[in-house]
Short mmCIF file of C-alpha atoms and ligand atoms in Angstrom, two decimals:
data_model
loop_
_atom_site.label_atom_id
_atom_site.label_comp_id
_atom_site.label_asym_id
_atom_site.label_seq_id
_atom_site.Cartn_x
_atom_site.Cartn_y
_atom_site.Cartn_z
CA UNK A 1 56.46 -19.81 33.85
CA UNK A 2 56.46 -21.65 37.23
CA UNK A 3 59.49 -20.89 39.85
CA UNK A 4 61.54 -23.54 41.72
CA UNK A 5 62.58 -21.72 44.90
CA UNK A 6 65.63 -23.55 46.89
CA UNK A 7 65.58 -21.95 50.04
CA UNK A 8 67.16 -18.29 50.79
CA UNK A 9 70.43 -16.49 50.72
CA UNK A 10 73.00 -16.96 53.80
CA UNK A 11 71.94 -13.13 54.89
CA UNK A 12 70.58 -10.21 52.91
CA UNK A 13 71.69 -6.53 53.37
CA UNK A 14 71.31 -3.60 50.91
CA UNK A 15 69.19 -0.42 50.60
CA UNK A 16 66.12 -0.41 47.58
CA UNK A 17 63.52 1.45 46.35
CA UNK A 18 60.36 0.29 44.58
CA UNK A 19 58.23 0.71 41.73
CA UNK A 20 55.75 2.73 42.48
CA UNK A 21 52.35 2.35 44.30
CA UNK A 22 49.32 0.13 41.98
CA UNK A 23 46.62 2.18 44.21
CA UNK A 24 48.15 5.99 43.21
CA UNK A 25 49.13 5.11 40.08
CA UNK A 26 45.44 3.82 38.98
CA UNK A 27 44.62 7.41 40.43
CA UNK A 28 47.51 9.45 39.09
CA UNK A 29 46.03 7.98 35.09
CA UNK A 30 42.42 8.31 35.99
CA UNK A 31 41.57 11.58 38.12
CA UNK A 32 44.89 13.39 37.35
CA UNK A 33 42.97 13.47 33.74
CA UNK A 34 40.29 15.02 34.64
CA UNK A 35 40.93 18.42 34.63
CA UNK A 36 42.31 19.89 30.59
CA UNK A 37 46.18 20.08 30.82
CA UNK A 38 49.89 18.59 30.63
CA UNK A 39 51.60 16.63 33.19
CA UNK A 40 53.93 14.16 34.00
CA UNK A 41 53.76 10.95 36.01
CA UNK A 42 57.28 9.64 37.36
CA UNK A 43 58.13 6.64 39.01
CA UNK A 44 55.06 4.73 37.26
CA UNK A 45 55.06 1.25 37.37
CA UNK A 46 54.52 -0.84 33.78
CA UNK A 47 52.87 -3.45 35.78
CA UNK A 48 49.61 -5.13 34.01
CA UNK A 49 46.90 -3.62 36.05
CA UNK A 50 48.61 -0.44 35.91
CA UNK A 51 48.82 -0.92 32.06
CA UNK A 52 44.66 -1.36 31.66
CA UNK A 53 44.34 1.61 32.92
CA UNK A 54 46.95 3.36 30.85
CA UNK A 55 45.13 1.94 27.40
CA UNK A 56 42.02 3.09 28.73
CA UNK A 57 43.11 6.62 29.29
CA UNK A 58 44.31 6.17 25.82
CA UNK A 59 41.15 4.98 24.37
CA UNK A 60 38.83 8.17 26.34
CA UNK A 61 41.38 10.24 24.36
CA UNK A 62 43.93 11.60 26.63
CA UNK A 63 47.45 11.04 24.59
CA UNK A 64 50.30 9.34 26.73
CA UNK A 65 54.01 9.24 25.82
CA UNK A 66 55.68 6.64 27.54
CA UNK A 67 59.51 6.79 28.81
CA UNK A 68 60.98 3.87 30.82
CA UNK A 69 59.27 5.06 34.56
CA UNK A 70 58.26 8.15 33.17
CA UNK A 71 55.10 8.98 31.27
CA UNK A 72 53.96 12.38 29.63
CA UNK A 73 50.18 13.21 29.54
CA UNK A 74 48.01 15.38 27.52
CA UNK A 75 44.84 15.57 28.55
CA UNK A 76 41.36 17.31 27.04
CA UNK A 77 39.92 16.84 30.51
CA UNK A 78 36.89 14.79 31.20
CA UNK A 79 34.43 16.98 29.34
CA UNK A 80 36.46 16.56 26.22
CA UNK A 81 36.79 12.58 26.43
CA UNK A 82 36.03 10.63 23.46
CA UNK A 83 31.99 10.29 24.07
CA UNK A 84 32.04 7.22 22.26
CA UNK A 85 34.31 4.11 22.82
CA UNK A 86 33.73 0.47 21.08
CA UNK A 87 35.17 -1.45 24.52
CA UNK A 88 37.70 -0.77 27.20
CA UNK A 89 39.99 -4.09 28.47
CA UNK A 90 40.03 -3.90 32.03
CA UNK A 91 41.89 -7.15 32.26
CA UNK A 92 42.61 -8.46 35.56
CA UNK A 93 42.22 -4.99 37.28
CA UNK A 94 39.19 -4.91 39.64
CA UNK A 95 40.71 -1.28 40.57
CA UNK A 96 40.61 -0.14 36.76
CA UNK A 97 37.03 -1.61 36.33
CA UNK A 98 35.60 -0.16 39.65
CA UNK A 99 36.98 3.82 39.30
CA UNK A 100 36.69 3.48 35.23
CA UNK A 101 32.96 2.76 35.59
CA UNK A 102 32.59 6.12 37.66
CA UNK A 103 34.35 8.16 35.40
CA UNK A 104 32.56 6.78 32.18
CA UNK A 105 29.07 7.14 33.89
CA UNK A 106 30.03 10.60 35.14
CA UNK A 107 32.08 11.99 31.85
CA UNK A 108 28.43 10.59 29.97
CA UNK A 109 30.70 8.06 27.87
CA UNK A 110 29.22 4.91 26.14
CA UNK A 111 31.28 2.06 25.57
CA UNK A 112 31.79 -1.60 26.80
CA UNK A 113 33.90 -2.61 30.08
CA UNK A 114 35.21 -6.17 29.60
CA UNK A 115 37.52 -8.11 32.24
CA UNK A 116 39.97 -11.35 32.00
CA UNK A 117 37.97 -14.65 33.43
CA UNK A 118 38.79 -13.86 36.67
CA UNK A 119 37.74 -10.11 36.91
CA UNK A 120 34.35 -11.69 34.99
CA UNK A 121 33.53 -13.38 37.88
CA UNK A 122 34.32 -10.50 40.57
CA UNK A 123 30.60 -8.37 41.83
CA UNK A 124 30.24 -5.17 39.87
CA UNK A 125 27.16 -4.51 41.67
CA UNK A 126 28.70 -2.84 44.53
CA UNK A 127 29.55 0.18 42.09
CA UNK A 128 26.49 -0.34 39.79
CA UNK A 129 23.49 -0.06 42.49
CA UNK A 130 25.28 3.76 43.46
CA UNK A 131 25.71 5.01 40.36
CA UNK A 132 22.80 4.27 38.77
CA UNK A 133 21.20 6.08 41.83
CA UNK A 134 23.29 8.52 40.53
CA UNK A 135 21.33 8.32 37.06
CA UNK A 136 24.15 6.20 35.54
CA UNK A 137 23.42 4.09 32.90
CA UNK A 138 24.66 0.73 33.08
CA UNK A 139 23.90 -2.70 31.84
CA UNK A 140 25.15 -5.95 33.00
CA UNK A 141 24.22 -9.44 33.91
CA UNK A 142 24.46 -10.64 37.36
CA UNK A 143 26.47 -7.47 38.06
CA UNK A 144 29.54 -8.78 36.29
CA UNK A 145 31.44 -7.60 33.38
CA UNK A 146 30.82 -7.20 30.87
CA UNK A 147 28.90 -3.96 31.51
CA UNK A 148 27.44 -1.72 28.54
CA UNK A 149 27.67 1.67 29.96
CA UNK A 150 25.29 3.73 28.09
CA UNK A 151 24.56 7.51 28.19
CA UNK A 152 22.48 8.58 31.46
CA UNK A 153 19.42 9.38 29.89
CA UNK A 154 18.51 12.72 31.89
CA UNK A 155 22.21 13.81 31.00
CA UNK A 156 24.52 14.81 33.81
CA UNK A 157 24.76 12.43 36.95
CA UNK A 158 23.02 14.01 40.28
CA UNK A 159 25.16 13.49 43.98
CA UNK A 160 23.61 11.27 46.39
CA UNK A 161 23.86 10.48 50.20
CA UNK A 162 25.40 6.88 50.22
CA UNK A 163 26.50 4.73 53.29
CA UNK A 164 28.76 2.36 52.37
CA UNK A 165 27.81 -1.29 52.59
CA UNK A 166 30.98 -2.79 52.09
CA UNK A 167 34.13 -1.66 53.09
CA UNK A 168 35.76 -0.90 49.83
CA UNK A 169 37.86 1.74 48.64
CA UNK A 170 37.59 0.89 45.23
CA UNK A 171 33.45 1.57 45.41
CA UNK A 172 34.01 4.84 47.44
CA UNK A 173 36.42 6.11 44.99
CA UNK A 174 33.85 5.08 41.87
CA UNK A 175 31.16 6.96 43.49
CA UNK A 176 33.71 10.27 44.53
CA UNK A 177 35.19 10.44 40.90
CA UNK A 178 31.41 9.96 39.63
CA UNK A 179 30.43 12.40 42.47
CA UNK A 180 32.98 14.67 41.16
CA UNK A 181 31.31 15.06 37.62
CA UNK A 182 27.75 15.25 38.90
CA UNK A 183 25.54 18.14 39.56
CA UNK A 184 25.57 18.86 43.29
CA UNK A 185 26.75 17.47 46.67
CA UNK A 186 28.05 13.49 46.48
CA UNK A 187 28.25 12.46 49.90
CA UNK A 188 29.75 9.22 51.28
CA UNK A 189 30.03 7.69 54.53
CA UNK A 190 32.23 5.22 55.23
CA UNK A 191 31.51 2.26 57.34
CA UNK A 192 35.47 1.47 58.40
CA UNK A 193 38.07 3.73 56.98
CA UNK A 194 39.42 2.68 53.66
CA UNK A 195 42.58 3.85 51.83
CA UNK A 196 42.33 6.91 51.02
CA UNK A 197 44.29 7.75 48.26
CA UNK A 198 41.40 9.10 46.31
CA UNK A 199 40.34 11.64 48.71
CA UNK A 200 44.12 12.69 48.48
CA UNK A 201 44.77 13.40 45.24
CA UNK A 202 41.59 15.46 44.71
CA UNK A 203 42.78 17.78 46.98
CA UNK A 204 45.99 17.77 46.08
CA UNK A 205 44.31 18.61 42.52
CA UNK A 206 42.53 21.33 43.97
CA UNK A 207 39.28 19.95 44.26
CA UNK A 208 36.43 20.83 46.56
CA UNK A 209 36.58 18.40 48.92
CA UNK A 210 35.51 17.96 52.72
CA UNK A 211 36.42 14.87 54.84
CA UNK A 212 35.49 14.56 58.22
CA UNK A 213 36.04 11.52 59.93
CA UNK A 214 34.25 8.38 57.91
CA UNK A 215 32.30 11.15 55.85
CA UNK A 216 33.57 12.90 52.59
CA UNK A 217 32.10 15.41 50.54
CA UNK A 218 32.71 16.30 47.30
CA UNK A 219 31.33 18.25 44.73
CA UNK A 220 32.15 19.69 41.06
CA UNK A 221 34.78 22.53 41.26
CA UNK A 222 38.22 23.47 39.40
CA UNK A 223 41.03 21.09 39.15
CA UNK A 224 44.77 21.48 37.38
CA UNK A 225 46.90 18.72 36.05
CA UNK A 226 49.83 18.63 38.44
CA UNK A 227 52.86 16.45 38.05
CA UNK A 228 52.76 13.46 39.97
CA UNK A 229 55.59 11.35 41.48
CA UNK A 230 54.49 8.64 42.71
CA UNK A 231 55.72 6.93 46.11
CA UNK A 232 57.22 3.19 46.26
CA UNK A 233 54.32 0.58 47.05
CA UNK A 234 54.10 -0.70 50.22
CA UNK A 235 52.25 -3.61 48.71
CA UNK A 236 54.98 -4.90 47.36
CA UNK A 237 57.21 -3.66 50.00
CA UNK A 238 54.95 -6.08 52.62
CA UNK A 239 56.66 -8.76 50.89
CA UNK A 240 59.81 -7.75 51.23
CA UNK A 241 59.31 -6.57 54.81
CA UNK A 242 58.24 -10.32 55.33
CA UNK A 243 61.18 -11.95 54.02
CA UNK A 244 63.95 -9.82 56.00
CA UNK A 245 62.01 -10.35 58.86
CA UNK A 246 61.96 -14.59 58.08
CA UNK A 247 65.96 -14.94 56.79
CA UNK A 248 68.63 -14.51 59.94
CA UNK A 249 71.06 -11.68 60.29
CA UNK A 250 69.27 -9.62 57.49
CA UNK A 251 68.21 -5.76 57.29
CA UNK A 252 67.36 -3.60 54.89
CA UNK A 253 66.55 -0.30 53.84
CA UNK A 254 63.02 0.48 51.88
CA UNK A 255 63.73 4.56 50.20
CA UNK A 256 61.29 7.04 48.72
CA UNK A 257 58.15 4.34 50.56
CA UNK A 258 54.48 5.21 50.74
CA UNK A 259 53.63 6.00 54.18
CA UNK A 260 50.07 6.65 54.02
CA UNK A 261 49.23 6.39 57.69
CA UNK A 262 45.99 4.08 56.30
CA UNK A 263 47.99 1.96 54.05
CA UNK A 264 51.05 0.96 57.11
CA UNK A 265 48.57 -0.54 58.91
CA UNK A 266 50.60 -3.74 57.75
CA UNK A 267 53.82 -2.46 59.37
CA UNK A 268 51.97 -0.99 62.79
CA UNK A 269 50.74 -4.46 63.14
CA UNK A 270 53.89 -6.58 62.32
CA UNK A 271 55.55 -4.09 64.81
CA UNK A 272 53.15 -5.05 67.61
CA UNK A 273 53.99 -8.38 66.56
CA UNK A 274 57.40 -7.60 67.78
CA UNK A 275 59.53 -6.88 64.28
CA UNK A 276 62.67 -4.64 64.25
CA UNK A 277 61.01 -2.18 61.71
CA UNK A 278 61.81 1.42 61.85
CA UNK A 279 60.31 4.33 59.38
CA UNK A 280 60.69 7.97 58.92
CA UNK A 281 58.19 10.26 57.37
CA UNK A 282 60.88 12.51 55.22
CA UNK A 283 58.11 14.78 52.65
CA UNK A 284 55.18 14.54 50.32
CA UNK A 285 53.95 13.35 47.10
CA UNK A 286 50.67 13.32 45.53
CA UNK A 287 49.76 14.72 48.68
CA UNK A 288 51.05 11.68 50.47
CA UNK A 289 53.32 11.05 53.23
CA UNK A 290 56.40 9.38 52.01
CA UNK A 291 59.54 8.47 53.78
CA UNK A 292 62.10 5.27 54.27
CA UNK A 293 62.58 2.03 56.50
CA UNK A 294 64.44 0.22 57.71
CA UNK A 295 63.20 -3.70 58.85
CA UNK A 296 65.81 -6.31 60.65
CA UNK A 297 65.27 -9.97 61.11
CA UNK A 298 62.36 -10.37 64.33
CA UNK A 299 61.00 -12.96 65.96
CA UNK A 300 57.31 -12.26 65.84
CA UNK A 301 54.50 -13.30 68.17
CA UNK A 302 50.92 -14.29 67.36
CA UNK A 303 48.27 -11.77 67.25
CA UNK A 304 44.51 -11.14 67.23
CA UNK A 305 43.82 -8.25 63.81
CA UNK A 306 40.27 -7.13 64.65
CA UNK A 307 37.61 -6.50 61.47
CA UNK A 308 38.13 -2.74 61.34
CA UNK A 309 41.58 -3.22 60.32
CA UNK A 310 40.95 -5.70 57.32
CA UNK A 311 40.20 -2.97 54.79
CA UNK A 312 43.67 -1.59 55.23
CA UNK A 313 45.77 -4.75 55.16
CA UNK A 314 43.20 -6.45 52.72
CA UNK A 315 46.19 -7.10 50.01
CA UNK A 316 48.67 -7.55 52.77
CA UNK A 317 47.12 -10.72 54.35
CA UNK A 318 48.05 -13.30 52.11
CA UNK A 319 51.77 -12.52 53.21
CA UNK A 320 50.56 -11.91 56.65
CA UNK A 321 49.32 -15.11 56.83
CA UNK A 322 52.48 -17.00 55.89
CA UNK A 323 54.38 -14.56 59.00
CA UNK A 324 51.67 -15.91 61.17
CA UNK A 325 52.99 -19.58 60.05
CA UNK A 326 56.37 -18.93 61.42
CA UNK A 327 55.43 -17.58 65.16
CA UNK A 328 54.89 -20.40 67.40
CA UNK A 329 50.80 -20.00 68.89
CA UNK A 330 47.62 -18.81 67.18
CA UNK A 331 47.06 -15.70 65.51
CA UNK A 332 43.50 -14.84 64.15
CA UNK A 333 42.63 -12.46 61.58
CA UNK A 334 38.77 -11.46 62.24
CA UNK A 335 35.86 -10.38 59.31
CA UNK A 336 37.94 -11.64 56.00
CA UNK A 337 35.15 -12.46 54.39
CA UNK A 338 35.90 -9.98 51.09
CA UNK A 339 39.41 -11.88 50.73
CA UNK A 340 36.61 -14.13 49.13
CA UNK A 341 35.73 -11.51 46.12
CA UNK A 342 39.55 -10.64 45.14
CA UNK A 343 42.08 -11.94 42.50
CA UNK A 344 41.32 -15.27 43.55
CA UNK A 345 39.13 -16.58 46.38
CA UNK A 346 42.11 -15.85 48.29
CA UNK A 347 40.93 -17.87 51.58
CA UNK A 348 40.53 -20.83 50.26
CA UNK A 349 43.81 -20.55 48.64
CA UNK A 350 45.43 -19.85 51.66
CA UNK A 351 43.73 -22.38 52.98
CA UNK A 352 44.50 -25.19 50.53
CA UNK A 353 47.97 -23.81 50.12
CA UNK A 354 48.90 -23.51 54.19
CA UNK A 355 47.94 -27.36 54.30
CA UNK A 356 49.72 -27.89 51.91
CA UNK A 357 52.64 -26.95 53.46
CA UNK A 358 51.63 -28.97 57.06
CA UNK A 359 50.36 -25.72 58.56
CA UNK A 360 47.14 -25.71 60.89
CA UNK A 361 44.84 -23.36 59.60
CA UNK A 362 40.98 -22.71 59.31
CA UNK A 363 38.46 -20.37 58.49
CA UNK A 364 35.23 -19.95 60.56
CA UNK A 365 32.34 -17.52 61.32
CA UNK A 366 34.37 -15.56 58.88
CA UNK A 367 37.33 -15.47 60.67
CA UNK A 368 40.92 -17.29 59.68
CA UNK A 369 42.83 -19.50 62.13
CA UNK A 370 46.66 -19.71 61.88
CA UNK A 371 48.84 -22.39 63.99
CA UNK A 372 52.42 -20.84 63.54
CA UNK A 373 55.55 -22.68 64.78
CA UNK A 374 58.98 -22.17 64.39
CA UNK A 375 60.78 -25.00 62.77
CA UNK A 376 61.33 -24.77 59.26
CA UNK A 377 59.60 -26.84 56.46
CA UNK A 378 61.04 -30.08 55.03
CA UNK A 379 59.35 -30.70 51.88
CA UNK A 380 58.83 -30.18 48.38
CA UNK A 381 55.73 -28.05 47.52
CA UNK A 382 53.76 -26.90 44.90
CA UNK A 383 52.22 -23.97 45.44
CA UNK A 384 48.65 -23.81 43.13
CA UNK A 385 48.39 -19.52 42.91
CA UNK A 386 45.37 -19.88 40.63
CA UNK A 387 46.95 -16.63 38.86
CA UNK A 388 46.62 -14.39 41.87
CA UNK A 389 49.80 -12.47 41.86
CA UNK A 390 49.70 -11.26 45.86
CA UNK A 391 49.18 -15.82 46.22
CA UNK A 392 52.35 -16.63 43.99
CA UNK A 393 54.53 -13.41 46.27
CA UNK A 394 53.19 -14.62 49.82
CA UNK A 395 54.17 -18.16 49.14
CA UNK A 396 57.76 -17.25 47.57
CA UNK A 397 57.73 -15.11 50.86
CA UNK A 398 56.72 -19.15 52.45
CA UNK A 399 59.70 -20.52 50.34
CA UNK A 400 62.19 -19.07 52.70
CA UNK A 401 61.26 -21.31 55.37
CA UNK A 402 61.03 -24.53 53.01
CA UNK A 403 64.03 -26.62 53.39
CA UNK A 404 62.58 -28.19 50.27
CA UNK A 405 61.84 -27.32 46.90
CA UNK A 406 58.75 -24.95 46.68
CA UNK A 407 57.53 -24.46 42.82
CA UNK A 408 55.22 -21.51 42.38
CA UNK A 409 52.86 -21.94 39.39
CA UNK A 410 52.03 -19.27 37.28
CA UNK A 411 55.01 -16.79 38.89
CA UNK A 412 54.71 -14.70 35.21
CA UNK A 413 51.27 -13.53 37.25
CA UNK A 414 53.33 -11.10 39.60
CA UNK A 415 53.59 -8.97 36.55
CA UNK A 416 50.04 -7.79 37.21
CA UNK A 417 51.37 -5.67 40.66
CA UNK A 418 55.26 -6.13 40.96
CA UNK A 419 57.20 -5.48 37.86
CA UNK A 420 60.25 -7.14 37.66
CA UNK A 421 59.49 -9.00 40.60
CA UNK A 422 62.37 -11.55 40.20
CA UNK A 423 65.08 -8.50 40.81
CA UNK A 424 63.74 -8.46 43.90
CA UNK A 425 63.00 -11.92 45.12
CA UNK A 426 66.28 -13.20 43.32
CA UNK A 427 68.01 -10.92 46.48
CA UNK A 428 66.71 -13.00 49.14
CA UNK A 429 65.88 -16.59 47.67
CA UNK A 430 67.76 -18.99 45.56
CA UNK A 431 65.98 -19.86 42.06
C1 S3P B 1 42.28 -0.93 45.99
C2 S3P B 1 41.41 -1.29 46.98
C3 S3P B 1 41.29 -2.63 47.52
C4 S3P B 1 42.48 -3.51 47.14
C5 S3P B 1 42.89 -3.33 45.72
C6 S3P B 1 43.23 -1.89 45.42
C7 S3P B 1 42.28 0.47 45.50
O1 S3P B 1 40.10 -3.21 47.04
O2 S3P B 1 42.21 -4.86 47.39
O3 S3P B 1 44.02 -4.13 45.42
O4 S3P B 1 43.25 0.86 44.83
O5 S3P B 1 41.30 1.18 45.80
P1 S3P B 1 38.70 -2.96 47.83
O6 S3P B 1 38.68 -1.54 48.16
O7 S3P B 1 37.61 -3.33 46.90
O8 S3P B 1 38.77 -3.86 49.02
#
């Protein structure tokens, strides 16, 4: 289904909370598992990505019993997994195929990891070349899916010494929750700091590991299932953030928010930026800081985000860019080049898109280029999201500054991060 957006409400006001986070979640199903046990997972959100991972849980053996939010595990732990499985569906969910293809090479499981046409093009090989250093054994072709993962042939994995070579928390977290299977020390250093949501919820488990600075350690040690509530995502709050901060005379009030200190890069930034955005830090969940905020309409100014930043706001800067759109002067956002490898080549769709909409942009020496101003848009505009989900939300964020019609193709694709999505856009723009 595509969405007509006609402009935004007169003012918005009201307090929310959100489904909760795509990053823990993915975590909660696939290392909460691990050890043999019961628990619970509240506040989990039935959004597509989220729900690969769920079937594949299912599929390794662990039995879920789904209410609304709320889900109820039982789990034989990762050394009673099913040992043989015919395929697991990743779908779109480069998360679910990165950490899955850990777990099955550490648990020794042999099965088939397939991907929708978009995750089929996205590199595997950034996971592969570590584990099978590991002694994983894995098949592909070009390092895409579909992989045959196959059992290691000198049984249980062995840790390595890895440096990172991109920065990517989704390959650090493969190679931990392998790590955390294998015989030994896994130990990996990071290159920039990367969410860290995996590092986390081990501990929070109980697990033995050591993180200092860009290095973590980890190694095989008892674990127990603990329930798991998991915070509101500040990926989908970005985009919310974004359009209070756009429509006049708004403010609202994000509750029960992730606040990983990693993960509000986004909101650190937008504040140096000059938006009315306050938070407080209120308790703990999964190990991670949680808390609410509150964000007012702002006039922003342009601003320079250097490289060691990206891998923190990497899903926020589609949105980010459109903010930079509506701040009169340049802002630059510096080493973007994996924006190229997500859901979408997401710089050439903010690229295309951005023009689109009569906005100077350009990408070079892997850097992106945004001329914002202040006046609004006067045109109707289609907005091509090529099925990436965080595309369709930055450019319904965009929508709010279109005195025009904006049509979104494809909006049915913010199922795979934001369940009901509409709810939430429906309180700021008209559709
Ligand atoms: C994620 C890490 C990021 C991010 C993705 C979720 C995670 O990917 O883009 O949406 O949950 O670890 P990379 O770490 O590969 O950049």
């Amino acid at each position: 289904m595509d969405l007509v957006i006609k402009g935004h409400k007169s003012f918005v006001q009201g307090e929310i909370s959100l489904p909760g986070d795509k990053s823990i979640s993915h975590r909660a199903l696939l290392i909460g598992a691990l050890p043999k046990g019961k628990y619970r997972i509240t506040n989990f959100p039935f959004s597509e990505d989220c729900i690969s991972t769920l079937n594949a849980m299912k599929a390794l053996g662990v039995k879920i019993y789904e209410n609304h939010e709320n889900i109820e595990l039982v789990t034989p732990g990762y050394r009673g997994f099913n040992s043989y499985v015919d395929s697991i569906d990743c779908g779109n969910s480069g998360t679910t195929a990165r950490l899955i293809t850990g777990l099955l090479c550490g648990a020794n499981i042999q099965t088939k990891l397939l991907g929708d046409t978009s995750l089929s093009k996205r590199p595997m090989d950034r996971v592969i070349g570590p584990l099978k250093d590991m002694g994983g054994n894995i098949g592909s072709i070009e390092g895409k899916l579909p992989l045959s993962i196959n059992k290691s042939i000198h049984g249980a994995l062995k840790g390595i010494d890895y440096n990172m070579l991109v920065d990517s928390a989704q390959v650090k977290s493969s190679i931990l929750i392998a790590g955390y299977m294998a015989e030994g020390i896994t130990k990996v250093t990071e290159r920039n700091y990367s969410r860290n949501h995996t590092e986390l919820l081990f501990k929070f488990l109980g697990a033995g590991l050591l993180v200092q600075d860009k290095v973590i350690n980890i190694k095989n040690s008892e674990m127990h299932c603990r329930d798991l509530n998991i915070p509101g995502d500040i990926s989908s709050a970005a985009f919310i953030i974004a359009l209070t901060i756009l429509i006049p005379k708004s403010s609202i009030t994000i509750n029960n928010l992730l606040l990983n200190k990693r993960r509000k890069r986004y909101i650190e930034i937008l504040k140096l930026m000059g938006a009315d955005i306050e938070y407080q830090v209120t308790g703990e969940e999964c190990g991670e800081a949680i808390g609410s905020l509150q964000v007012k309409s702002s006039e922003l100014k342009p601003i320079i985000i250097e490289e060691e930043d990206i891998p923190n706001i990497i899903d926020e800067i589609p949105v980010f860019s459109i903010l930079a759109s509506f701040c009169s002067g340049v802002s630059i956002i510096k080493g973007v080049n994996e924006l190229k490898y997500k859901e979408s080549n997401r710089i050439s769709c903010i690229l295309s898109n951005l023009s689109t909409c009569d906005i100077n942009c350009s990408y070079t020496d892997n850097n992106l280029y945004i001329e914002g101003k202040e006046d609004f848009i006067n045109k109707d505009i289609t907005i091509e999201t090529f099925g990436d989900h965080r595309i369709a939300m930055a450019f319904a964020v965009l929508a709010s500054r279109n005195k025009g019609e904006t049509k979104i193709l494809d909006w049915d694709c913010t199922k795979i991060s934001f369940p009901n999505s509409e709810k939430y856009f429906r309180m700021f723009l008209n559709f």
